[in-house]
Amino acid sequence: MTIKNICCIGAGYVGGPTMAVIAQKCPGVKVTVVDINEKRIKQWNDPDVEKIPIYEPGLSAIVKETRDRNLFFSTNVDKAIDEADMIFISVNTPTKTYGIGKGMAADLKYIELCARQIAAVAKNDKIVIEKSTLPVRTAAALKNILDNTGNGVKYQILSNPEFLAEGTAVEDLKNPDRVLIGGDIESEEGREAMEALVNIYASWVPKEKILTTNVWSSELSKLTANAFLAQRVSSINAISELCEKTGADVNEVAKAVGMDSRVGPKFLKASVGFGGSCFQKDILNLVYIARTYNLKEVADYWEQVIIMNDYQKRRFAANMVQTMYNTVSGKKIAILGWAFKKDTNDTRESAAIYVADYLLNEQAEIVVYDPKVTEEQIYSDLDYLGSRSGDANRQAVTVVNSPMEACKDAHAIAVLTEWDEFKQLDWKKIYDQMLKPAFLFDGRRLLEPNTKKEIGFEFYAIGN
Ligand code: NAD
Ligand code: UDX
């Protein structure tokens, strides 16, 4: 089966970059990315390619090359579904905020809406691909909806979870560690559908890196991969506090531990806590699934990764207050970095939001600088927490366009995202413009400590 026409529902952090790379690598395939969010689609179609809604290194160049050649962005979901042989569902699957499973389970309403729309529109056979991260066995629900509400056409449902990380999405998509495809390996039609997707990826990914398996293993592998990665961060963060108490240095410990080839060096960087749209949501989902099967010990084990992460964010903020003589009331604190990691404008679950909220509860005045995050986004993140009124957030938080402006007359600075540019700042000049003693809290182990101490900063870093 040769695929000529792909539709992707959801033009977000996954749908946009993933389809851009497919369009680039498969020039003979027409790829249409659709979304109900008109503003987002308008931004994807902005004649100035630097204004696309997602900042990822290398992405705008690919969009420039492929857009209106074989990559299209549209709000006409029905048309794109109708024309496609293969439909990726790449919509958001946030944690439920209501009803059964509130605060734990994945909210599948957007997925179900997609399935119902596909069923209503499709007039010929389709391969439907779960690109979103989903609870194990979701494919069964999708199939049920498609088979029972559709126009009698045949569907093959595949699971093809995405492993890209934000900030390195393009590189991850071009050179993935592996591509995972789950399908109905028992049936001929299932195997054919899997082969069709394998062939798309095989345009640029070596065949030995394309794994095929059954749907349930594929769905569960994605949740498991994120749980393992997050667990490493929580593990090293747990050790960071012990380092602070004992005089050990968490970077040295991580290096020594990571050089054991059985452990490996990656994902052992202590921080103010992991953020991002995936880790917390996916672990909560895993915990919820384990609980629904009455696997208490399994659920408790993974839940601890989240408990540790929440503690790390709180602990960092509490340490700031404690260090500054137990009060930050009325003090100006500069936050450098709002994104959940460098090289992205995504702020979902960013540690900065929680640290700022903690400091605001202590009546601090906050000034934020981030090179890629908008003022509107920062206020919206704080408003979403509901800790205080929107007006109160706007009164206590200022967003500025330069780090120098953020730090002027500040009592303290907190570095919360590891943007490269923070390393190059004129720290002496910053120090001179601050109130004294000038406190500098490094939540990312980004800055070289000795030079900062020599300048005169009261310098604190996670795990040191
Ligand atoms: P996102 O919120 O950036 O994008 C999702 C998009 O889907 C939104 O633009 C939304 O408007 C659109 N949408 C929702 N319902 C729709 C519908 N019925 N019809 C058309 N469009 C609809 O989300 P994301 O970060 O791209 O994540 C998507 C999925 O991929 C999630 O399941 C997530 O867990 C998973 N994932 C994300 C990442 C990541 O780094 N962000 C990595 C791997 C996997
Ligand atoms: C993650 C997974 O890595 C990716 O495979 C999956 O597809 C989506 O979720 P992402 O959330 O985009 O990707 O970024 P990631 O690089 O994993 O970082 C997540 C958070 O952990 C960030 O806040 C980051 O700063 C933090 N982190 C990561 C650490 O604090 N220390 C580390 O050693 C690594």
XYZ file of C-alpha atoms and ligand atoms in Angstrom:
542
model
C 0.000 0.000 0.000
C 1.504 3.351 -1.010
C 0.560 6.364 1.018
C -0.005 9.520 -1.027
C -1.954 11.676 1.348
C -1.467 12.169 5.081
C -3.625 14.187 7.439
C -2.540 15.095 10.960
C -5.162 16.304 13.415
C -3.491 18.666 15.914
C -0.962 21.331 14.883
C 0.838 21.493 18.220
C 4.333 20.777 19.505
C 4.157 17.235 18.152
C 1.929 17.503 15.074
C 3.699 20.555 13.611
C 7.346 19.450 13.781
C 6.611 15.758 13.079
C 4.645 16.477 9.932
C 7.161 19.091 8.773
C 9.903 16.460 8.895
C 7.727 13.822 7.174
C 6.933 16.368 4.432
C 10.609 17.166 4.025
C 11.702 13.535 3.892
C 8.797 12.314 1.739
C 8.371 14.959 -0.976
C 5.950 12.706 -2.862
C 3.451 12.625 -0.007
C 0.969 15.444 0.566
C 0.816 16.249 4.276
C -1.985 18.390 5.692
C -1.929 19.439 9.339
C -5.305 20.548 10.643
C -6.425 22.143 13.868
C -9.581 23.699 15.288
C -7.467 26.509 16.707
C -7.718 29.127 13.954
C -5.095 31.392 15.485
C -2.555 28.571 15.560
C -3.176 27.642 11.918
C -2.921 31.296 10.898
C 0.450 31.467 12.644
C 1.651 28.287 10.889
C 0.712 29.969 7.594
C 2.320 33.317 8.447
C 4.301 34.534 5.422
C 7.122 35.343 7.865
C 8.262 31.827 8.689
C 9.914 33.029 11.900
C 6.421 33.676 13.267
C 5.243 30.062 13.277
C 3.696 29.282 16.674
C 6.353 26.873 17.898
C 9.947 27.765 18.472
C 12.274 24.828 17.775
C 15.814 25.145 16.425
C 15.785 24.257 12.702
C 12.004 24.093 12.368
C 11.346 27.341 10.517
C 13.824 26.354 7.767
C 11.991 23.078 7.145
C 8.623 24.825 7.105
C 10.027 27.349 4.645
C 11.213 24.543 2.379
C 8.047 22.429 2.476
C 5.106 24.722 3.145
C 2.744 24.985 0.172
C 4.917 22.404 -1.616
C 3.682 19.253 0.112
C 3.030 20.596 3.627
C -0.227 22.423 4.295
C -1.834 23.878 7.412
C -5.600 24.209 7.473
C -8.671 24.472 9.666
C -10.689 22.384 7.229
C -10.534 19.164 9.224
C -13.276 17.339 7.279
C -11.637 17.913 3.908
C -8.231 16.729 5.133
C -9.753 13.595 6.701
C -11.718 12.839 3.554
C -8.656 13.087 1.307
C -6.192 11.191 3.494
C -5.120 7.537 3.315
C -3.422 7.870 6.678
C -4.565 10.027 9.605
C -2.348 10.874 12.546
C -4.165 11.938 15.699
C -1.850 14.303 17.520
C -4.206 16.212 19.773
C -3.574 17.064 23.395
C -4.299 14.498 26.113
C -4.041 16.554 29.306
C -4.664 15.363 32.835
C -8.399 15.325 33.618
C -9.561 18.316 35.632
C -13.015 16.971 36.485
C -14.967 13.839 37.344
C -13.578 10.326 37.799
C -9.799 10.282 37.662
C -9.614 14.061 38.196
C -5.973 15.126 38.584
C -4.665 11.713 37.482
C -6.207 10.136 34.395
C -5.633 11.350 30.844
C -8.545 13.329 29.442
C -9.436 11.541 26.226
C -12.263 13.804 25.108
C -10.225 15.370 22.276
C -9.183 11.930 21.045
C -12.762 10.711 21.067
C -13.948 13.809 19.197
C -11.351 13.099 16.506
C -12.498 9.492 16.202
C -16.124 10.572 15.851
C -15.223 13.169 13.242
C -13.203 10.640 11.240
C -16.091 8.174 11.459
C -18.562 10.788 10.260
C -16.469 11.971 7.319
C -14.533 8.974 5.983
C -15.832 7.380 2.794
C -12.900 5.073 2.064
C -10.615 2.852 4.161
C -8.189 4.662 6.443
C -5.186 3.951 8.595
C -5.659 5.850 11.851
C -2.547 6.450 13.915
C -2.358 7.309 17.586
C 0.471 9.843 17.719
C -0.744 11.352 20.993
C 0.404 9.675 24.199
C -2.461 7.495 25.374
C -3.357 5.076 28.154
C -2.772 1.460 27.273
C -5.814 -0.024 25.494
C -7.105 3.283 24.070
C -6.879 1.796 20.577
C -9.710 -0.557 21.522
C -11.960 2.397 22.342
C -11.013 4.152 19.106
C -11.789 1.056 17.092
C -15.132 0.664 18.786
C -16.155 4.222 17.925
C -14.878 4.025 14.345
C -16.463 0.639 13.636
C -19.813 1.446 15.211
C -20.430 5.022 14.147
C -18.651 5.086 10.791
C -19.876 4.747 7.238
C -18.960 1.075 7.051
C -15.419 1.773 5.866
C -12.526 -0.272 7.274
C -10.034 1.145 9.737
C -6.651 -0.055 10.869
C -5.517 1.510 14.111
C -1.827 1.866 14.787
C 0.024 3.229 17.778
C 3.051 5.340 16.882
C 4.058 7.269 20.008
C 6.360 10.237 19.602
C 9.616 10.377 21.547
C 10.846 13.825 20.505
C 11.904 16.206 23.248
C 11.166 19.897 22.917
C 14.124 22.099 22.138
C 15.681 19.272 20.113
C 12.540 18.177 18.239
C 13.936 18.519 14.716
C 17.148 16.678 15.533
C 15.206 13.965 17.403
C 12.835 13.532 14.463
C 15.629 13.378 11.893
C 17.754 10.958 13.908
C 15.458 9.111 16.291
C 16.852 6.484 18.682
C 13.939 4.385 17.495
C 10.530 4.612 15.877
C 7.863 2.488 17.524
C 4.877 1.158 15.615
C 2.195 -0.948 17.265
C -0.550 -2.624 15.269
C -2.678 -5.693 14.800
C 0.176 -8.085 14.057
C -2.249 -11.028 14.015
C -4.071 -9.961 10.843
C -2.887 -9.463 7.283
C -4.595 -6.036 7.080
C -2.925 -5.020 10.337
C 0.498 -6.024 9.067
C -0.100 -4.186 5.775
C -1.019 -0.992 7.606
C 2.104 -1.267 9.762
C 4.207 -1.813 6.656
C 2.741 1.351 5.092
C 3.832 3.391 8.101
C 7.215 1.664 8.266
C 7.758 2.716 4.633
C 7.090 6.358 5.450
C 9.744 6.365 8.182
C 12.129 4.202 6.183
C 12.550 7.191 3.841
C 15.095 8.454 6.355
C 15.259 6.166 9.412
C 17.411 2.992 9.216
C 15.121 -0.059 9.191
C 16.739 -1.597 12.279
C 15.606 1.405 14.287
C 11.961 0.912 13.337
C 10.374 -1.419 15.869
C 7.048 -3.105 15.289
C 4.990 -4.653 18.049
C 1.421 -5.136 19.198
C -0.668 -2.079 20.027
C -0.749 -2.544 23.794
C 3.027 -2.839 24.119
C 3.480 0.248 21.978
C 1.013 2.328 24.009
C 2.531 1.227 27.302
C 6.137 1.731 26.112
C 5.539 5.436 25.706
C 4.258 5.934 29.254
C 7.063 3.740 30.554
C 9.793 5.621 28.667
C 8.673 8.945 30.119
C 8.345 7.448 33.600
C 11.913 6.093 33.436
C 13.331 9.416 32.225
C 11.507 11.430 34.871
C 12.531 8.918 37.519
C 16.192 9.589 36.754
C 15.673 13.322 37.270
C 13.814 12.769 40.546
C 16.514 10.333 41.669
C 19.338 12.810 41.133
C 17.225 15.614 42.600
C 16.701 13.533 45.745
C 20.470 13.153 45.981
C 20.938 16.906 45.415
C 19.453 17.689 48.813
C 21.685 15.140 50.475
C 24.648 16.785 48.737
C 23.664 20.168 50.110
C 23.611 18.741 53.643
C 26.838 16.757 53.413
C 29.225 18.845 51.334
C 29.119 16.470 48.379
C 28.540 18.002 44.945
C 25.695 16.553 42.922
C 27.472 17.167 39.595
C 30.443 15.117 40.789
C 28.164 12.359 42.071
C 26.201 12.315 38.804
C 29.409 12.100 36.810
C 30.773 9.231 38.883
C 27.490 7.331 38.790
C 26.822 8.050 35.129
C 30.199 6.753 33.988
C 29.020 3.284 34.921
C 27.970 2.122 31.467
C 24.997 0.318 33.020
C 23.648 3.645 34.269
C 24.814 6.030 31.525
C 25.444 9.786 31.776
C 22.255 11.271 30.360
C 19.329 12.695 32.328
C 21.277 12.999 35.569
C 21.327 16.763 35.752
C 19.986 18.029 39.064
C 17.533 20.884 38.659
C 14.804 22.924 40.280
C 12.466 20.167 39.075
C 11.349 18.760 35.761
C 8.585 20.468 33.833
C 7.046 20.112 30.415
C 3.727 18.867 29.197
C 4.603 15.176 29.331
C 6.419 13.825 32.371
C 3.938 14.685 35.099
C 0.874 13.987 32.985
C 2.150 10.637 31.752
C 3.292 9.396 35.152
C -0.005 10.420 36.744
C -1.694 8.494 33.979
C 0.504 5.448 34.615
C -0.241 5.655 38.338
C -3.947 5.923 37.601
C -3.896 2.892 35.324
C -2.003 0.862 37.951
C -4.571 1.869 40.581
C -7.468 0.872 38.351
C -5.933 -2.619 38.222
C -5.501 -2.514 42.036
C -1.714 -2.526 41.739
C -1.125 -0.388 44.814
C 2.630 -0.934 45.151
C 3.216 -0.262 41.455
C 1.168 2.928 41.633
C 2.861 4.150 44.820
C 6.308 3.468 43.385
C 5.782 5.694 40.338
C 3.824 8.339 42.223
C 6.922 8.986 44.307
C 8.637 10.421 41.200
C 6.026 13.203 41.141
C 6.065 13.693 44.914
C 9.843 14.166 44.761
C 9.522 16.644 41.896
C 6.915 18.753 43.678
C 9.118 18.727 46.749
C 12.151 19.900 44.761
C 10.317 22.947 43.376
C 8.977 23.845 46.838
C 12.326 23.238 48.471
C 14.113 25.554 46.050
C 11.675 28.411 46.702
C 11.646 27.803 50.448
C 15.433 27.895 50.507
C 15.366 31.279 48.778
C 13.072 32.693 51.425
C 15.054 31.155 54.253
C 18.365 32.416 52.907
C 16.995 35.917 52.549
C 16.434 36.207 56.298
C 13.092 34.412 56.236
C 11.267 37.126 54.375
C 10.945 38.217 50.774
C 7.960 40.443 51.426
C 8.294 43.570 49.279
C 11.639 42.359 47.896
C 12.301 42.423 44.195
C 13.275 39.030 42.814
C 14.406 38.581 39.229
C 13.488 35.307 37.564
C 15.703 34.475 34.608
C 13.970 31.902 32.431
C 10.320 30.888 32.379
C 10.302 28.079 29.773
C 10.450 24.528 31.174
C 13.825 24.015 29.461
C 16.020 25.939 27.065
C 15.368 26.305 23.330
C 11.586 26.151 23.593
C 8.851 28.706 24.169
C 6.756 26.054 25.937
C 5.994 26.772 29.590
C 3.670 23.913 30.458
C 4.377 22.687 34.013
C 7.536 24.791 34.083
C 9.180 24.870 37.529
C 9.368 28.667 37.193
C 5.580 28.936 37.508
C 5.579 27.135 40.863
C 8.630 28.915 42.248
C 7.097 32.281 41.293
C 3.785 31.294 42.867
C 5.511 30.320 46.112
C 7.419 33.617 46.214
C 4.260 35.592 45.416
C 2.527 33.944 48.361
C 5.431 35.309 50.416
C 4.608 38.761 48.985
C 7.690 39.083 46.798
C 7.742 41.366 43.780
C 8.725 39.351 40.740
C 10.355 40.489 37.519
C 10.646 37.912 34.765
C 12.867 37.725 31.720
C 12.730 34.878 29.209
C 14.079 35.174 25.658
C 11.209 33.261 24.036
C 8.180 33.368 26.320
C 5.616 36.155 25.929
C 4.256 38.320 28.736
C 0.747 37.100 27.916
C 1.872 33.486 28.457
C 3.516 34.239 31.804
C 0.384 35.897 33.191
C -1.794 33.149 31.804
C 0.371 30.491 33.539
C 0.030 32.270 36.883
C -3.675 32.980 36.446
C -4.275 29.300 35.661
C -3.052 28.312 39.141
C -5.840 30.392 40.663
C -3.726 31.343 43.686
C -4.752 35.008 43.412
C -6.696 37.299 41.089
C -5.430 38.198 37.642
C -5.090 41.795 38.796
C -2.969 40.736 41.762
C -0.670 38.761 39.441
C -0.288 41.762 37.142
C 0.454 43.999 40.085
C 3.132 41.785 41.621
C 4.758 40.449 38.442
C 6.486 42.483 35.742
C 7.773 41.005 32.508
C 10.750 42.714 30.879
C 12.768 42.421 27.667
C 16.287 42.146 28.999
C 18.055 40.353 31.854
C 19.739 43.603 32.865
C 16.376 45.298 33.318
C 15.107 42.320 35.330
C 18.035 42.368 37.728
C 18.286 46.129 38.296
C 17.628 46.954 41.956
C 16.773 43.315 42.708
C 17.496 41.662 46.036
C 17.900 38.288 44.411
C 18.068 36.460 41.099
C 16.757 32.964 40.445
C 17.985 31.206 37.303
C 15.211 28.784 36.434
C 15.814 27.908 32.764
C 19.228 26.927 31.410
C 19.239 29.362 28.448
C 22.799 29.565 27.069
C 22.679 33.359 26.994
C 22.562 33.510 30.811
C 26.087 32.116 30.945
C 27.382 35.038 28.852
C 25.793 37.852 30.863
C 27.947 40.609 32.312
C 27.530 39.353 35.875
C 29.744 42.069 37.332
C 27.514 44.762 35.845
C 24.435 42.943 37.098
C 25.924 42.706 40.583
C 26.717 46.417 40.635
C 23.078 47.289 39.903
C 21.576 45.036 42.592
C 20.776 45.691 46.239
C 23.284 44.175 48.646
C 23.777 41.505 49.755
C 23.066 40.334 46.210
C 21.664 36.808 46.218
C 21.986 34.536 43.194
C 20.154 31.186 43.193
C 21.037 28.814 40.364
C 18.268 26.236 39.898
C 19.996 24.716 36.887
C 23.660 24.410 37.812
C 24.215 26.666 34.817
C 26.614 29.252 36.226
C 30.218 28.850 37.250
C 30.156 29.423 41.019
C 33.635 30.734 41.844
C 33.560 33.730 39.506
C 30.145 34.713 40.885
C 31.350 34.480 44.463
C 34.428 36.516 43.581
C 32.207 39.262 42.171
C 30.491 39.347 45.551
C 27.292 37.372 45.017
C 25.801 35.263 47.800
C 25.657 32.258 45.493
C 23.521 29.129 45.945
C 23.195 26.259 43.510
C 21.118 23.090 43.608
C 23.084 20.185 45.007
C 26.146 22.123 46.062
P -0.553 20.717 21.863
O -1.529 21.168 22.857
O 0.633 21.566 21.541
O -1.309 20.486 20.453
C -2.511 19.791 20.343
C -3.369 20.507 19.297
O -4.523 19.690 19.027
C -3.908 21.861 19.727
O -3.452 22.857 18.838
C -5.425 21.693 19.700
O -6.115 22.839 19.260
C -5.590 20.569 18.709
N -6.863 19.864 18.826
C -7.465 19.369 19.940
N -8.615 18.751 19.630
C -8.771 18.860 18.282
C -9.752 18.400 17.376
N -10.811 17.711 17.790
N -9.585 18.686 16.068
C -8.516 19.387 15.636
N -7.528 19.823 16.460
C -7.659 19.564 17.763
O -0.098 19.277 22.305
P 1.304 18.542 21.979
O 2.345 18.994 22.906
O 1.535 18.592 20.516
O 0.934 17.044 22.397
C 0.076 16.254 21.623
C 0.179 14.817 22.103
O 1.518 14.341 21.907
C -0.110 14.619 23.584
O -0.767 13.396 23.757
C 1.262 14.557 24.200
O 1.274 13.795 25.385
C 2.059 13.856 23.134
N 3.497 14.153 23.147
C 3.956 15.419 23.361
C 5.321 15.686 23.321
C 5.858 17.069 23.550
O 7.068 17.205 23.663
N 5.027 18.095 23.610
C 6.216 14.663 23.049
C 5.724 13.396 22.827
C 4.365 13.155 22.881
C 10.108 14.447 27.318
C 10.846 13.203 26.823
O 12.254 13.411 26.950
C 10.489 12.914 25.390
O 11.114 11.710 24.956
C 8.981 12.775 25.291
O 8.615 12.538 23.949
C 8.291 14.022 25.800
O 8.713 14.283 27.144
P 10.441 17.055 27.037
O 9.495 17.152 28.176
O 10.168 17.847 25.814
O 10.571 15.539 26.555
O 11.913 17.476 27.516
P 13.027 16.718 28.387
O 14.329 17.000 27.761
O 12.707 15.321 28.634
O 12.999 17.516 29.762
C 11.905 17.412 30.659
C 12.204 18.202 31.919
O 13.198 17.531 32.701
C 12.741 19.612 31.661
O 12.172 20.501 32.591
C 14.228 19.459 31.899
O 14.833 20.651 32.279
C 14.243 18.435 33.027
N 15.507 17.679 33.108
C 15.885 16.868 32.100
C 16.297 17.804 34.248
O 15.959 18.531 35.180
N 17.461 17.084 34.320
C 17.866 16.261 33.320
O 18.933 15.625 33.469
C 17.064 16.144 32.174
